[in-house]
Coordinates of C-alpha atoms in Angstrom, one line a residue:
M1 CA 14.9 -17.2 -11.8
A2 CA 15.9 -14.2 -13.8
P3 CA 15.0 -14.0 -17.4
S4 CA 17.9 -14.7 -19.8
P5 CA 19.6 -11.6 -21.3
G6 CA 17.6 -10.1 -24.1
S7 CA 14.4 -12.0 -23.2
T8 CA 11.1 -10.4 -22.2
P9 CA 9.7 -11.2 -18.7
P10 CA 6.3 -12.8 -18.7
Y11 CA 4.8 -9.6 -17.3
D12 CA 5.3 -5.9 -18.0
T13 CA 7.1 -4.5 -15.0
R14 CA 6.2 -1.0 -16.0
E15 CA 2.5 -1.8 -15.3
I16 CA 3.0 -3.0 -11.7
S17 CA 1.9 -0.7 -9.0
M18 CA 3.3 -0.9 -5.5
A19 CA 0.3 -2.5 -3.6
I20 CA 2.5 -4.5 -1.2
K21 CA 4.6 -2.7 1.4
R22 CA 6.2 -5.8 3.0
M23 CA 5.5 -9.4 3.8
D24 CA 4.1 -9.3 7.3
N25 CA 4.1 -12.9 8.4
V26 CA 3.5 -16.6 7.4
L27 CA 0.8 -18.5 9.2
I28 CA 1.3 -22.1 10.4
V29 CA -1.6 -24.0 11.9
V30 CA -0.4 -26.4 14.6
E31 CA -1.8 -28.9 17.1
D32 CA 0.7 -28.3 19.9
L33 CA 1.3 -24.5 20.1
D34 CA 3.8 -24.7 23.0
A35 CA 6.0 -27.3 21.3
V36 CA 6.2 -25.4 18.1
V37 CA 6.8 -22.1 19.9
S38 CA 9.7 -23.8 21.7
F39 CA 11.1 -25.1 18.4
F40 CA 11.2 -21.6 16.8
V41 CA 12.6 -20.0 20.0
E42 CA 15.4 -22.6 20.1
L43 CA 16.0 -21.7 16.4
G44 CA 16.5 -18.1 17.5
M45 CA 13.2 -16.4 16.9
E46 CA 11.7 -14.2 19.6
L47 CA 8.2 -14.6 21.0
E48 CA 6.4 -11.4 20.4
G49 CA 3.2 -12.3 22.0
K50 CA 0.7 -15.1 22.7
G51 CA -3.0 -15.2 23.4
P52 CA -6.5 -16.1 22.4
A53 CA -8.3 -14.9 19.2
E54 CA -12.0 -15.3 18.9
G55 CA -15.2 -13.4 18.2
E56 CA -17.0 -12.0 15.3
W57 CA -14.1 -10.2 13.7
V58 CA -12.1 -13.5 13.5
D59 CA -15.0 -15.4 12.1
K60 CA -15.5 -12.8 9.4
V61 CA -11.8 -12.6 8.4
I62 CA -11.3 -16.4 8.1
A63 CA -15.0 -17.2 7.1
I64 CA -15.4 -19.9 9.8
D65 CA -18.1 -19.3 12.5
G66 CA -17.5 -20.0 16.2
T67 CA -13.7 -19.8 15.9
R68 CA -11.7 -20.2 19.1
Q69 CA -7.9 -20.2 18.8
D70 CA -4.7 -19.4 20.5
V71 CA -2.2 -17.4 18.5
A72 CA 1.6 -16.9 19.0
M73 CA 3.6 -14.4 17.0
L74 CA 7.4 -14.8 16.6
R75 CA 9.8 -12.6 14.9
T76 CA 13.3 -12.9 13.6
P77 CA 16.1 -11.2 15.5
D78 CA 16.4 -8.5 12.9
G79 CA 12.7 -7.7 13.3
H80 CA 11.8 -8.0 9.7
G81 CA 10.4 -11.6 9.4
R82 CA 7.5 -13.0 11.5
I83 CA 5.8 -16.4 11.8
E84 CA 2.2 -16.6 13.2
L85 CA 1.3 -19.9 14.9
T86 CA -2.3 -20.8 15.5
Q87 CA -3.8 -23.6 17.4
F88 CA -7.6 -24.0 16.7
H89 CA -9.8 -25.2 19.6
A90 CA -13.0 -24.7 17.7
P91 CA -13.5 -25.9 15.1
K92 CA -10.7 -28.4 15.3
A93 CA -8.0 -28.1 12.7
I94 CA -8.2 -30.6 9.8
R95 CA -5.2 -32.4 8.3
S96 CA -4.9 -32.2 4.5
E97 CA -1.7 -34.2 4.1
P98 CA 0.5 -36.6 6.1
T99 CA 2.4 -35.1 9.0
D100 CA 5.8 -35.9 7.4
A101 CA 4.9 -34.8 3.8
P102 CA 7.9 -34.8 1.5
V103 CA 9.3 -31.5 0.2
N104 CA 7.7 -32.1 -3.2
T105 CA 4.2 -32.0 -1.8
L106 CA 2.0 -29.2 -3.2
G107 CA 1.6 -26.1 -1.0
I108 CA 4.0 -24.2 1.2
R109 CA 6.7 -26.7 2.1
R110 CA 9.3 -24.8 4.2
V111 CA 10.4 -21.5 5.6
M112 CA 14.2 -20.7 5.3
F113 CA 16.3 -18.8 7.7
A114 CA 19.9 -17.5 7.4
V115 CA 22.0 -18.7 10.3
D116 CA 25.6 -17.8 11.5
D117 CA 26.7 -21.4 12.1
I118 CA 24.7 -24.2 10.5
E119 CA 26.5 -27.0 12.3
D120 CA 25.8 -25.5 15.7
T121 CA 22.2 -24.7 14.9
V122 CA 21.6 -28.3 13.7
A123 CA 23.3 -29.7 16.8
R124 CA 21.2 -27.6 19.1
L125 CA 18.0 -28.5 17.3
R126 CA 18.8 -32.2 17.2
G127 CA 19.0 -32.0 21.0
T128 CA 15.3 -31.1 21.0
G129 CA 14.3 -34.1 18.7
V130 CA 14.5 -32.2 15.4
E131 CA 15.6 -34.4 12.5
L132 CA 17.8 -33.5 9.5
V133 CA 15.8 -34.1 6.3
G134 CA 18.8 -34.9 4.1
E135 CA 22.3 -33.6 4.6
I136 CA 24.1 -30.4 5.1
V137 CA 25.4 -29.6 1.6
R138 CA 27.7 -26.9 0.1
Y139 CA 26.2 -24.9 -2.8
E140 CA 29.2 -23.8 -4.7
D141 CA 31.4 -21.6 -2.5
V142 CA 28.4 -19.5 -1.4
Y143 CA 26.2 -21.4 1.1
L144 CA 25.9 -24.4 3.4
L145 CA 22.3 -25.5 3.2
C146 CA 20.0 -28.1 4.8
Y147 CA 16.4 -28.8 5.7
V148 CA 15.3 -29.9 9.2
R149 CA 12.0 -31.3 10.2
G150 CA 10.6 -29.9 13.5
P151 CA 7.5 -30.6 15.5
E152 CA 4.4 -31.5 13.6
G153 CA 6.4 -32.1 10.4
I154 CA 7.3 -28.5 9.9
I155 CA 10.2 -28.2 7.5
V156 CA 12.7 -25.4 8.0
G157 CA 15.6 -24.6 5.7
L158 CA 18.8 -23.3 7.1
A159 CA 21.4 -21.3 5.1
E160 CA 24.9 -20.3 6.2
Q161 CA 26.6 -17.8 3.9
L162 CA 30.2 -18.7 3.3
S163 CA 31.5 -15.6 1.5

């Protein structure tokens, strides 16, 4: 949310250095890698690669010894956004919340994508077992918006720009 006119932001923007170049990806830990890959591919993402990740370098980065995992990297069609999916084989992943946690649960709750045709996207996804969380709604005359719940309770937001 932008500060109101004449107000001071809670930080001094002149002091911020450019440490971040871009957001590279978002990690989602899953139990069924193939099912979640299929969901994101049906949504329109492209599978960039898939394979094992293990060894000392992984253990050091994530601070868990003896890690064995399979990783899939997907990218948006424009090439700018990516989602990394990881299925842990050792140690097994742990669940910190219910599978179908509501949107107001603490933590990262959803990833949102811009789509060309929200009705068509939802219809295609429903054919794969995906559920609409609420309804498709109009935000002013700017967007059609909705949330869908995919495999393993993953919530994805969809936005179709109207003008």
